[in-house]
Amino acid sequence: MGLALHTLLALTGQLPWLLLLALLVPRNVLRAEELKPTRWPLFSQKPLLLAWNAPTEDCGPRHGVHFPLEQFQIVASPNEGFVRQNLTIFYKDRLGLYPYYERDGTVVNGGIPQAASLMQHQEKMPESLHKYIREPNAKGLAVIDWEEWRPLWIRNWDVKNVYRDQSRKLVAEKNPDWPPEQVGKVAQQEFELSARKFMLETLRLAKSLQPNQLWGFYLFPDCYNHDYRSGLKNYTGRCPDVEVARNDQLTWLWTESTALFPSVYMGTVLRSTTFGRQFVRNRVKEGMRLASVGDGVARPVFVYTRPTYANELTLLTEFILLWILWRTTTPKGILPQPTGRVENKNETDLVSTIGESVALGAAGVIVWGDHTYASSKNSCSSLNDYLRGPFGRYLLNVSTAAELCSQQLCTSHGRCLRTLADTDAYLHLNPLTHSISIQGGRLKVTGQLDQGELARYRQHFQCQCYSGYKGEGCAQRELGKSAAAPVWGVWSVLTLLLPLGLLTLLH
């Protein structure tokens, strides 16, 4: 055995040096080699895209309330009459002939994907696309919002069970002598194959007709970590293992998409708790994981969030930075002395939604809302005050920090994301070096990044390089495939060699 190992050492040549490297180099230093490069941002020098996608356009003419939306790179309305926008949502009746059932049982376009005409759907699609995106070379985000059925059979529960029932009925009508078990098995196969083909061919045709749009499905991926609804006592926020495995079955969808659009809408029960932060963290982590599956660059992840809690108008709790201006122990009769220590109140839900998403490497945040946001003067005014105050200030804070980190750590050739995903490190400006104020009616940030803050970025964040760049700091041009990092990454190779080296040392 010793002879065989020495022969292996001779073949590998530099194995002892690699073993030494494996033992001495920290794991987080090597992790950057494993991050796949991603697409360049839609907007130059904007590693974090901010999009306003709430139907608040009526607040001006109806209620005299005008929102300050200057810091959003994209402002778009989800309402029907708006076209030529940089963000387009294709609801179930806006793209081709999507099959589904109305709540009253009415069949639309065949009802189930295996009964729909894919050919007629594709023939209708060019007309649908041209209605909303007029220019063939227009750049932007194109989100397909089809929520009536899900492509995996097992996930069509509750009101979506109608798609399983109708699939079984279709098979049973064709094969009246089959037992229920066989009917169910074949129905599942037919449904999943048809659903997959319908979604894939929709994406492929959409990309061919509008190649400069980033295409994906809303709420894909989802990880179904809503078990907080049954109680918070044992809630961890983790995506259930079974749902992670099911997401892996949808690799065909992730690899065909050119962007992913998960949602982090927060329920009131999670308000101002660490549970809310864990809910968001695990959903975004799952999105980032699936964004890198398959060949090619990692797909950008654009996170849907709301300025309010889900299905209501209550505003998210605010982001607070407290500058503690006194020591904890002060001699009697002496005034407190400044220490300059900053305490970050991270339980606030602006941090738990937007801050968490940005720190994990999201390419953008899409602020969505429904018609209730513009339903009255009170709702318009409340949201307007929030935008001019805490919400707008926090967006400016985190987007500026993301830009500074990209410039300083990644030479503007990548975006920053946490080195360790489960830490509470955030891309925030230091209130000791930066301030946000209203100048000329707009929010402005002033200040300079100091060495201490830069050191904090380097300690807690790493770079995900944009396509064409690699290495620490994304400073190296990537010339062809031969220059690309190995698929496994350096650490994976060293991990395989380490046991061999240890065995050698024992002989």
Coordinates of C-alpha atoms in Angstrom, one line a residue:
M1 CA 0.0 0.0 0.0
G2 CA 2.9 2.4 0.9
L3 CA 4.4 1.8 -2.6
A4 CA 1.1 2.6 -4.3
L5 CA 0.7 5.8 -2.4
H6 CA 4.3 6.9 -3.1
T7 CA 3.6 6.2 -6.8
L8 CA 0.5 8.3 -6.6
L9 CA 2.5 11.1 -5.0
A10 CA 5.0 10.9 -7.8
L11 CA 2.2 11.2 -10.3
T12 CA 0.6 14.2 -8.7
G13 CA 4.0 15.9 -8.2
Q14 CA 3.0 18.9 -6.1
L15 CA 0.6 17.1 -3.8
P16 CA 2.4 18.0 -0.5
W17 CA 2.2 21.7 -1.4
L18 CA -1.5 21.4 -2.2
L19 CA -2.1 19.8 1.1
L20 CA -0.3 22.6 2.9
L21 CA -2.4 25.1 1.0
A22 CA -5.6 23.2 2.0
L23 CA -4.6 23.3 5.6
L24 CA -3.5 26.9 5.7
V25 CA -5.8 28.8 3.4
P26 CA -9.2 29.7 5.1
R27 CA -12.3 28.2 3.5
N28 CA -13.9 31.6 2.9
V29 CA -10.9 32.8 0.8
L30 CA -11.3 29.9 -1.6
R31 CA -15.1 30.2 -1.8
A32 CA -14.9 33.1 -4.2
E33 CA -13.4 30.7 -6.8
E34 CA -16.7 28.6 -6.6
L35 CA -19.0 31.5 -7.4
K36 CA -20.2 31.4 -11.0
P37 CA -20.0 34.7 -12.8
T38 CA -23.3 36.4 -13.5
R39 CA -24.8 38.8 -16.0
W40 CA -23.9 42.4 -16.1
P41 CA -26.5 44.8 -14.6
L42 CA -29.2 46.2 -16.8
F43 CA -28.0 49.7 -15.8
S44 CA -24.3 50.6 -15.7
Q45 CA -22.7 51.0 -12.3
K46 CA -25.9 49.8 -10.6
P47 CA -25.2 46.4 -9.0
L48 CA -28.6 46.7 -7.3
L49 CA -31.6 47.5 -9.5
L50 CA -34.5 49.2 -7.8
A51 CA -37.9 48.9 -9.5
W52 CA -41.2 50.4 -8.5
N53 CA -44.0 48.2 -9.7
A54 CA -47.1 49.4 -7.8
P55 CA -50.2 50.9 -9.5
T56 CA -49.9 54.2 -7.7
E57 CA -50.3 56.4 -10.9
D58 CA -53.8 57.4 -9.8
C59 CA -52.6 59.0 -6.6
G60 CA -51.6 62.1 -8.5
P61 CA -54.7 63.0 -10.6
R62 CA -57.3 61.6 -8.1
H63 CA -55.8 62.6 -4.8
G64 CA -53.1 65.2 -5.5
V65 CA -50.4 63.0 -4.1
H66 CA -47.2 62.7 -6.2
F67 CA -44.6 60.1 -5.2
P68 CA -40.8 60.7 -5.3
L69 CA -39.6 57.8 -7.5
E70 CA -36.4 59.3 -8.8
Q71 CA -34.1 56.7 -7.2
F72 CA -35.8 53.8 -8.9
Q73 CA -34.2 52.8 -12.2
I74 CA -37.5 51.2 -13.3
V75 CA -40.9 52.7 -12.7
A76 CA -43.7 50.5 -14.1
S77 CA -47.4 49.8 -13.4
P78 CA -48.8 46.3 -13.5
N79 CA -52.2 47.7 -14.7
E80 CA -53.5 46.6 -18.1
G81 CA -53.2 49.8 -20.1
F82 CA -49.5 50.4 -19.6
V83 CA -47.1 49.4 -22.4
R84 CA -43.5 50.0 -23.4
Q85 CA -42.3 49.6 -19.9
N86 CA -38.9 48.3 -18.7
L87 CA -40.7 45.8 -16.4
T88 CA -43.6 43.9 -17.9
I89 CA -45.8 41.4 -16.0
F90 CA -47.6 38.9 -18.2
Y91 CA -50.6 37.7 -16.2
K92 CA -52.6 34.7 -17.2
D93 CA -54.7 36.5 -19.8
R94 CA -51.8 38.6 -21.3
L95 CA -49.5 36.1 -23.0
G96 CA -50.8 33.6 -25.6
L97 CA -53.5 31.1 -24.5
Y98 CA -52.7 29.9 -21.0
P99 CA -54.9 27.0 -19.9
Y100 CA -56.6 27.2 -16.5
Y101 CA -59.9 26.8 -14.7
E102 CA -61.9 29.7 -13.3
R103 CA -62.9 29.4 -9.6
D104 CA -66.5 28.5 -10.7
G105 CA -65.2 25.6 -12.9
T106 CA -65.2 27.4 -16.2
V107 CA -62.6 25.9 -18.6
V108 CA -60.2 28.4 -20.2
N109 CA -58.0 27.4 -23.1
G110 CA -58.5 23.7 -22.4
G111 CA -58.1 24.0 -18.6
I112 CA -55.1 21.6 -18.2
P113 CA -51.9 21.8 -20.1
Q114 CA -52.3 18.4 -21.7
A115 CA -55.7 19.5 -23.2
A116 CA -54.4 22.9 -24.4
S117 CA -53.2 23.6 -27.9
L118 CA -49.5 24.6 -27.7
M119 CA -49.5 25.5 -31.4
Q120 CA -52.4 28.0 -31.0
H121 CA -50.7 29.4 -27.9
Q122 CA -47.5 30.0 -29.8
E123 CA -49.3 31.5 -32.7
K124 CA -51.0 34.0 -30.3
M125 CA -47.8 34.9 -28.4
P126 CA -46.2 37.4 -31.0
E127 CA -49.4 39.5 -30.8
S128 CA -49.4 39.4 -27.0
L129 CA -45.7 40.4 -26.8
H130 CA -46.0 43.2 -29.3
K131 CA -48.9 44.7 -27.4
Y132 CA -46.7 45.3 -24.3
I133 CA -43.1 45.4 -25.6
R134 CA -43.2 47.2 -28.9
E135 CA -39.5 47.5 -29.7
P136 CA -37.8 44.2 -30.7
N137 CA -34.5 45.2 -29.0
A138 CA -35.9 46.7 -25.9
K139 CA -34.1 45.8 -22.6
G140 CA -35.9 45.1 -19.4
L141 CA -37.5 42.5 -17.1
A142 CA -40.2 40.3 -18.5
V143 CA -42.1 38.3 -15.7
I144 CA -44.6 35.6 -16.5
D145 CA -47.1 35.4 -13.7
W146 CA -48.9 32.1 -14.1
E147 CA -50.2 31.0 -10.7
E148 CA -53.2 28.8 -11.5
W149 CA -51.2 25.5 -11.6
R150 CA -47.7 24.4 -10.8
P151 CA -45.6 22.2 -13.0
L152 CA -45.0 19.5 -10.3
W153 CA -48.1 17.4 -9.7
I154 CA -47.5 17.1 -5.9
R155 CA -47.6 20.9 -5.5
N156 CA -51.1 21.3 -6.9
W157 CA -52.9 21.1 -3.5
D158 CA -55.9 22.9 -2.1
V159 CA -57.8 24.8 -4.8
K160 CA -55.3 23.7 -7.4
N161 CA -56.3 20.1 -6.8
V162 CA -58.8 20.6 -9.7
Y163 CA -55.8 20.2 -12.1
R164 CA -55.1 16.7 -10.7
D165 CA -58.8 15.8 -10.7
Q166 CA -59.3 16.8 -14.3
S167 CA -56.1 15.1 -15.4
R168 CA -57.3 11.8 -13.8
K169 CA -60.7 12.3 -15.5
L170 CA -59.1 12.8 -18.9
V171 CA -57.1 9.5 -18.6
A172 CA -60.1 7.6 -17.1
E173 CA -62.3 8.6 -20.0
K174 CA -59.7 7.3 -22.5
N175 CA -59.1 4.1 -20.5
P176 CA -62.3 3.1 -18.6
D177 CA -61.0 -0.3 -17.7
W178 CA -57.9 0.9 -15.8
P179 CA -57.7 0.7 -12.0
P180 CA -57.5 4.1 -10.1
E181 CA -53.8 3.5 -9.3
Q182 CA -52.8 3.3 -13.0
V183 CA -55.1 6.2 -13.9
G184 CA -53.4 8.4 -11.3
K185 CA -49.9 7.4 -12.3
V186 CA -50.5 8.1 -16.0
A187 CA -52.4 11.3 -15.2
Q188 CA -49.4 12.6 -13.3
Q189 CA -47.0 11.7 -16.1
E190 CA -49.1 13.4 -18.7
F191 CA -49.7 16.5 -16.7
E192 CA -46.0 17.0 -15.7
L193 CA -44.8 16.4 -19.2
S194 CA -47.3 18.8 -20.8
A195 CA -46.8 21.4 -18.1
R196 CA -43.0 21.3 -18.6
K197 CA -43.4 21.5 -22.4
F198 CA -45.9 24.4 -22.2
M199 CA -43.6 26.5 -19.9
L200 CA -40.4 25.6 -21.7
E201 CA -41.7 26.4 -25.2
T202 CA -43.3 29.6 -23.9
L203 CA -39.9 30.7 -22.6
R204 CA -38.0 29.7 -25.7
L205 CA -40.3 31.6 -28.1
A206 CA -40.5 34.6 -25.8
K207 CA -36.7 34.8 -25.7
S208 CA -36.4 34.4 -29.4
L209 CA -38.9 37.3 -30.0
Q210 CA -37.5 39.5 -27.2
P211 CA -33.9 38.4 -26.7
N212 CA -32.9 41.5 -24.6
Q213 CA -35.5 41.0 -22.0
L214 CA -34.6 38.9 -18.9
W215 CA -37.3 36.2 -18.8
G216 CA -38.6 34.2 -15.9
F217 CA -41.7 33.1 -13.9
Y218 CA -42.9 35.0 -10.9
L219 CA -42.6 33.0 -7.6
F220 CA -40.1 30.6 -9.2
P221 CA -38.4 29.5 -7.2
D222 CA -40.5 29.1 -4.0
C223 CA -39.4 27.0 -1.1
Y224 CA -42.7 26.8 0.8
N225 CA -41.3 27.8 4.2
H226 CA -44.6 29.0 5.5
D227 CA -44.8 26.7 8.4
Y228 CA -44.8 29.7 10.7
R229 CA -48.5 29.8 10.2
S230 CA -48.8 26.8 12.5
G231 CA -46.8 28.5 15.2
L232 CA -43.5 30.3 15.7
K233 CA -42.1 28.2 18.6
N234 CA -40.0 25.9 16.5
Y235 CA -39.9 27.9 13.3
T236 CA -36.4 28.1 11.7
G237 CA -37.3 29.5 8.3
R238 CA -35.5 26.7 6.5
C239 CA -36.8 25.4 3.2
P240 CA -38.1 21.9 3.9
D241 CA -35.8 19.3 2.5
V242 CA -38.6 17.8 0.4
E243 CA -39.2 21.2 -1.3
V244 CA -35.5 21.7 -2.0
A245 CA -35.5 18.2 -3.7
R246 CA -38.6 19.2 -5.7
N247 CA -36.9 22.4 -6.8
D248 CA -34.1 20.3 -8.1
Q249 CA -36.6 18.5 -10.3
L250 CA -37.2 21.8 -12.0
T251 CA -33.7 22.3 -13.3
W252 CA -35.1 22.4 -16.8
L253 CA -37.0 25.6 -15.8
W254 CA -34.0 27.3 -14.0
T255 CA -31.7 26.7 -16.9
E256 CA -34.1 28.0 -19.5
S257 CA -34.9 31.2 -17.5
T258 CA -32.7 34.2 -17.9
A259 CA -33.7 35.6 -14.5
L260 CA -35.4 34.3 -11.3
F261 CA -38.2 36.2 -9.5
P262 CA -38.8 34.9 -5.9
S263 CA -41.0 36.7 -3.5
V264 CA -40.4 37.7 0.1
Y265 CA -43.8 39.2 1.0
M266 CA -43.9 39.1 4.8
G267 CA -47.0 38.3 6.9
T268 CA -47.9 40.4 9.9
V269 CA -47.3 37.4 12.3
L270 CA -43.6 37.8 11.4
R271 CA -43.5 41.5 12.2
S272 CA -40.3 42.8 13.8
T273 CA -39.0 39.3 14.7
T274 CA -35.9 37.2 13.8
F275 CA -38.4 34.7 12.4
G276 CA -39.2 37.2 9.6
R277 CA -35.5 37.6 8.8
Q278 CA -35.1 33.8 8.6
F279 CA -38.2 33.5 6.4
V280 CA -36.7 35.9 3.9
R281 CA -33.1 34.7 4.2
N282 CA -33.9 31.1 3.3
R283 CA -36.1 32.0 0.3
V284 CA -33.4 34.2 -1.2
K285 CA -30.7 31.7 -0.5
E286 CA -32.7 29.1 -2.4
G287 CA -33.1 31.5 -5.3
M288 CA -29.4 32.2 -5.4
R289 CA -28.6 28.5 -5.2
L290 CA -30.9 27.6 -8.2
A291 CA -29.6 30.7 -10.1
S292 CA -26.3 28.9 -10.5
V293 CA -27.4 25.5 -11.7
G294 CA -26.5 24.3 -15.2
D295 CA -24.0 25.7 -17.6
G296 CA -23.3 29.3 -18.4
V297 CA -23.4 32.3 -16.2
A298 CA -25.6 32.5 -13.1
R299 CA -28.9 34.0 -13.6
P300 CA -29.7 37.3 -11.8
V301 CA -32.2 37.1 -8.9
F302 CA -34.7 39.9 -8.7
V303 CA -36.6 39.8 -5.4
Y304 CA -40.3 40.8 -5.2
T305 CA -41.1 42.6 -2.0
R306 CA -43.7 45.0 -0.7
P307 CA -43.5 48.2 1.4
T308 CA -46.3 46.9 3.5
Y309 CA -47.1 43.5 5.1
A310 CA -48.8 41.0 2.8
N311 CA -52.5 41.7 2.0
E312 CA -52.7 44.9 4.1
L313 CA -51.6 48.5 4.2
T314 CA -49.6 48.4 7.4
L315 CA -46.1 49.8 6.5
L316 CA -43.0 47.6 7.3
T317 CA -41.3 48.5 10.5
E318 CA -38.5 51.0 10.1
F319 CA -34.7 50.7 9.9
I320 CA -33.1 52.3 12.9
L321 CA -29.4 53.0 13.6
L322 CA -28.6 54.1 17.1
W323 CA -25.4 55.8 17.9
I324 CA -24.7 55.0 21.5
L325 CA -23.2 58.2 22.9
W326 CA -22.3 57.0 26.4
R327 CA -20.4 54.3 28.2
T328 CA -22.3 51.7 30.0
T329 CA -20.6 52.6 33.3
T330 CA -20.1 56.3 34.1
P331 CA -18.8 57.7 37.4
K332 CA -21.4 59.4 39.5
G333 CA -21.7 63.1 38.7
I334 CA -19.9 62.9 35.4
L335 CA -21.8 63.3 32.1
P336 CA -21.8 60.4 29.7
Q337 CA -18.8 60.4 27.2
P338 CA -19.1 59.6 23.5
T339 CA -17.9 56.2 22.4
G340 CA -18.9 56.2 18.8
R341 CA -20.2 52.7 19.0
V342 CA -23.0 52.0 16.5
E343 CA -25.8 49.6 17.4
N344 CA -27.8 48.2 14.5
K345 CA -31.4 47.3 15.2
N346 CA -31.6 44.5 12.7
E347 CA -35.0 43.2 13.8
T348 CA -36.7 45.9 11.7
D349 CA -38.5 44.6 8.7
L350 CA -36.9 46.9 6.1
V351 CA -33.6 45.2 6.9
S352 CA -35.2 41.7 7.1
T353 CA -36.7 42.0 3.6
I354 CA -34.7 44.4 1.4
G355 CA -31.4 44.4 3.4
E356 CA -31.4 40.7 3.7
S357 CA -32.0 40.2 -0.1
V358 CA -29.2 42.7 -1.0
A359 CA -26.7 41.2 1.4
L360 CA -27.3 37.7 -0.1
G361 CA -26.5 39.0 -3.6
A362 CA -29.8 39.8 -5.2
A363 CA -29.4 41.7 -8.5
G364 CA -32.5 43.8 -7.8
V365 CA -35.5 44.6 -5.6
I366 CA -38.9 44.9 -7.2
V367 CA -41.3 46.8 -5.0
W368 CA -44.8 45.5 -5.9
G369 CA -48.2 46.6 -4.7
D370 CA -51.9 46.2 -5.6
H371 CA -54.8 48.6 -6.3
T372 CA -55.4 49.3 -2.6
Y373 CA -52.3 51.5 -2.5
A374 CA -54.1 54.1 -4.5
S375 CA -57.6 53.4 -3.2
S376 CA -57.9 56.6 -1.1
K377 CA -56.1 59.8 -0.2
N378 CA -55.1 58.3 3.1
S379 CA -53.4 55.3 1.5
C380 CA -51.6 57.5 -1.0
S381 CA -50.4 60.0 1.6
S382 CA -49.2 57.3 4.0
L383 CA -47.2 55.6 1.3
N384 CA -45.9 58.9 0.0
D385 CA -44.7 59.9 3.5
Y386 CA -43.0 56.5 3.8
L387 CA -41.2 57.0 0.5
R388 CA -40.0 60.4 1.5
G389 CA -39.0 59.2 4.9
P390 CA -37.9 55.8 6.2
F391 CA -38.4 53.7 3.1
G392 CA -36.7 56.1 0.7
R393 CA -33.9 56.7 3.1
Y394 CA -33.3 53.0 3.6
L395 CA -33.3 52.3 -0.2
L396 CA -30.8 55.0 -0.7
N397 CA -28.7 53.7 2.2
V398 CA -28.5 50.1 1.0
S399 CA -28.2 50.9 -2.8
T400 CA -25.4 53.3 -2.1
A401 CA -23.6 50.8 0.1
A402 CA -24.0 48.1 -2.6
E403 CA -22.4 50.5 -5.2
L404 CA -19.5 51.4 -2.9
C405 CA -18.8 47.8 -2.1
S406 CA -18.9 46.9 -5.8
Q407 CA -16.5 49.7 -6.6
Q408 CA -14.1 49.1 -3.8
L409 CA -14.1 45.3 -3.5
C410 CA -15.0 44.2 -7.0
T411 CA -13.5 47.0 -9.1
S412 CA -17.0 47.6 -10.5
H413 CA -16.8 44.2 -12.2
G414 CA -19.1 42.4 -9.8
R415 CA -21.5 42.7 -6.9
C416 CA -20.9 42.0 -3.2
L417 CA -22.6 39.2 -1.3
R418 CA -22.0 37.7 2.1
T419 CA -19.1 35.4 2.4
L420 CA -21.2 33.4 5.0
A421 CA -24.8 33.5 4.1
D422 CA -26.2 33.0 7.6
T423 CA -24.4 35.9 9.3
D424 CA -26.1 39.2 10.1
A425 CA -23.8 41.3 8.0
Y426 CA -25.5 43.9 5.9
L427 CA -24.6 46.4 3.2
H428 CA -25.3 49.5 5.2
L429 CA -23.6 52.9 5.3
N430 CA -21.9 53.8 8.5
P431 CA -23.8 56.7 10.1
L432 CA -20.5 58.0 11.5
T433 CA -19.2 58.7 7.9
H434 CA -22.4 59.2 5.9
S435 CA -25.6 61.1 6.2
I436 CA -28.8 61.2 4.2
S437 CA -30.7 64.5 3.9
I438 CA -33.2 66.2 1.7
Q439 CA -31.6 68.6 -0.8
G440 CA -33.6 70.3 -3.4
G441 CA -36.6 68.2 -2.5
R442 CA -34.7 64.9 -3.0
L443 CA -33.0 62.5 -0.7
K444 CA -29.2 62.8 -1.1
V445 CA -26.3 60.9 0.6
T446 CA -23.1 62.6 1.6
G447 CA -19.9 61.2 3.1
Q448 CA -16.8 59.1 2.3
L449 CA -16.1 55.4 2.8
D450 CA -13.4 55.1 5.5
Q451 CA -10.8 52.4 6.0
G452 CA -12.7 50.9 8.9
E453 CA -15.9 50.4 6.8
L454 CA -13.9 49.1 3.9
A455 CA -12.3 46.5 6.2
R456 CA -15.7 45.5 7.4
Y457 CA -16.8 44.9 3.8
R458 CA -13.7 42.8 3.1
Q459 CA -14.3 40.8 6.2
H460 CA -17.9 39.9 5.6
F461 CA -18.4 40.1 1.8
Q462 CA -17.1 38.6 -1.4
C463 CA -17.5 39.4 -5.0
Q464 CA -19.6 37.6 -7.6
C465 CA -18.0 38.7 -10.8
Y466 CA -19.8 39.8 -13.9
S467 CA -19.3 37.8 -17.1
G468 CA -15.8 38.2 -18.5
Y469 CA -14.1 38.8 -15.2
K470 CA -12.7 36.6 -12.5
G471 CA -10.4 36.4 -9.5
E472 CA -10.4 38.1 -6.1
G473 CA -11.8 41.6 -6.7
C474 CA -12.9 40.6 -10.2
A475 CA -9.8 42.4 -11.6
Q476 CA -8.8 39.7 -14.1
R477 CA -10.2 39.6 -17.6
E478 CA -11.4 36.1 -18.5
L479 CA -10.0 35.2 -21.9
G480 CA -12.0 32.3 -23.3
K481 CA -13.1 29.1 -21.6
S482 CA -9.6 28.0 -20.9
A483 CA -9.2 30.8 -18.4
A484 CA -12.4 30.0 -16.5
A485 CA -12.2 28.5 -13.0
P486 CA -12.6 24.7 -12.7
V487 CA -16.1 23.5 -12.3
W488 CA -15.4 22.1 -8.9
G489 CA -13.3 25.0 -7.7
V490 CA -9.9 24.9 -5.9
W491 CA -11.3 23.7 -2.5
S492 CA -13.1 20.7 -4.0
V493 CA -9.9 19.4 -5.5
L494 CA -8.0 20.0 -2.3
T495 CA -10.7 18.2 -0.4
L496 CA -10.2 15.1 -2.5
L497 CA -6.4 15.2 -2.2
L498 CA -6.3 15.8 1.5
P499 CA -7.2 12.3 2.6
L500 CA -4.5 10.9 0.3
G501 CA -1.9 13.1 1.8
L502 CA -2.9 12.2 5.3
L503 CA -2.6 8.5 4.5
T504 CA 0.8 9.2 3.0
L505 CA 2.0 10.9 6.2
L506 CA 0.9 7.9 8.2
H507 CA 3.1 5.5 6.2

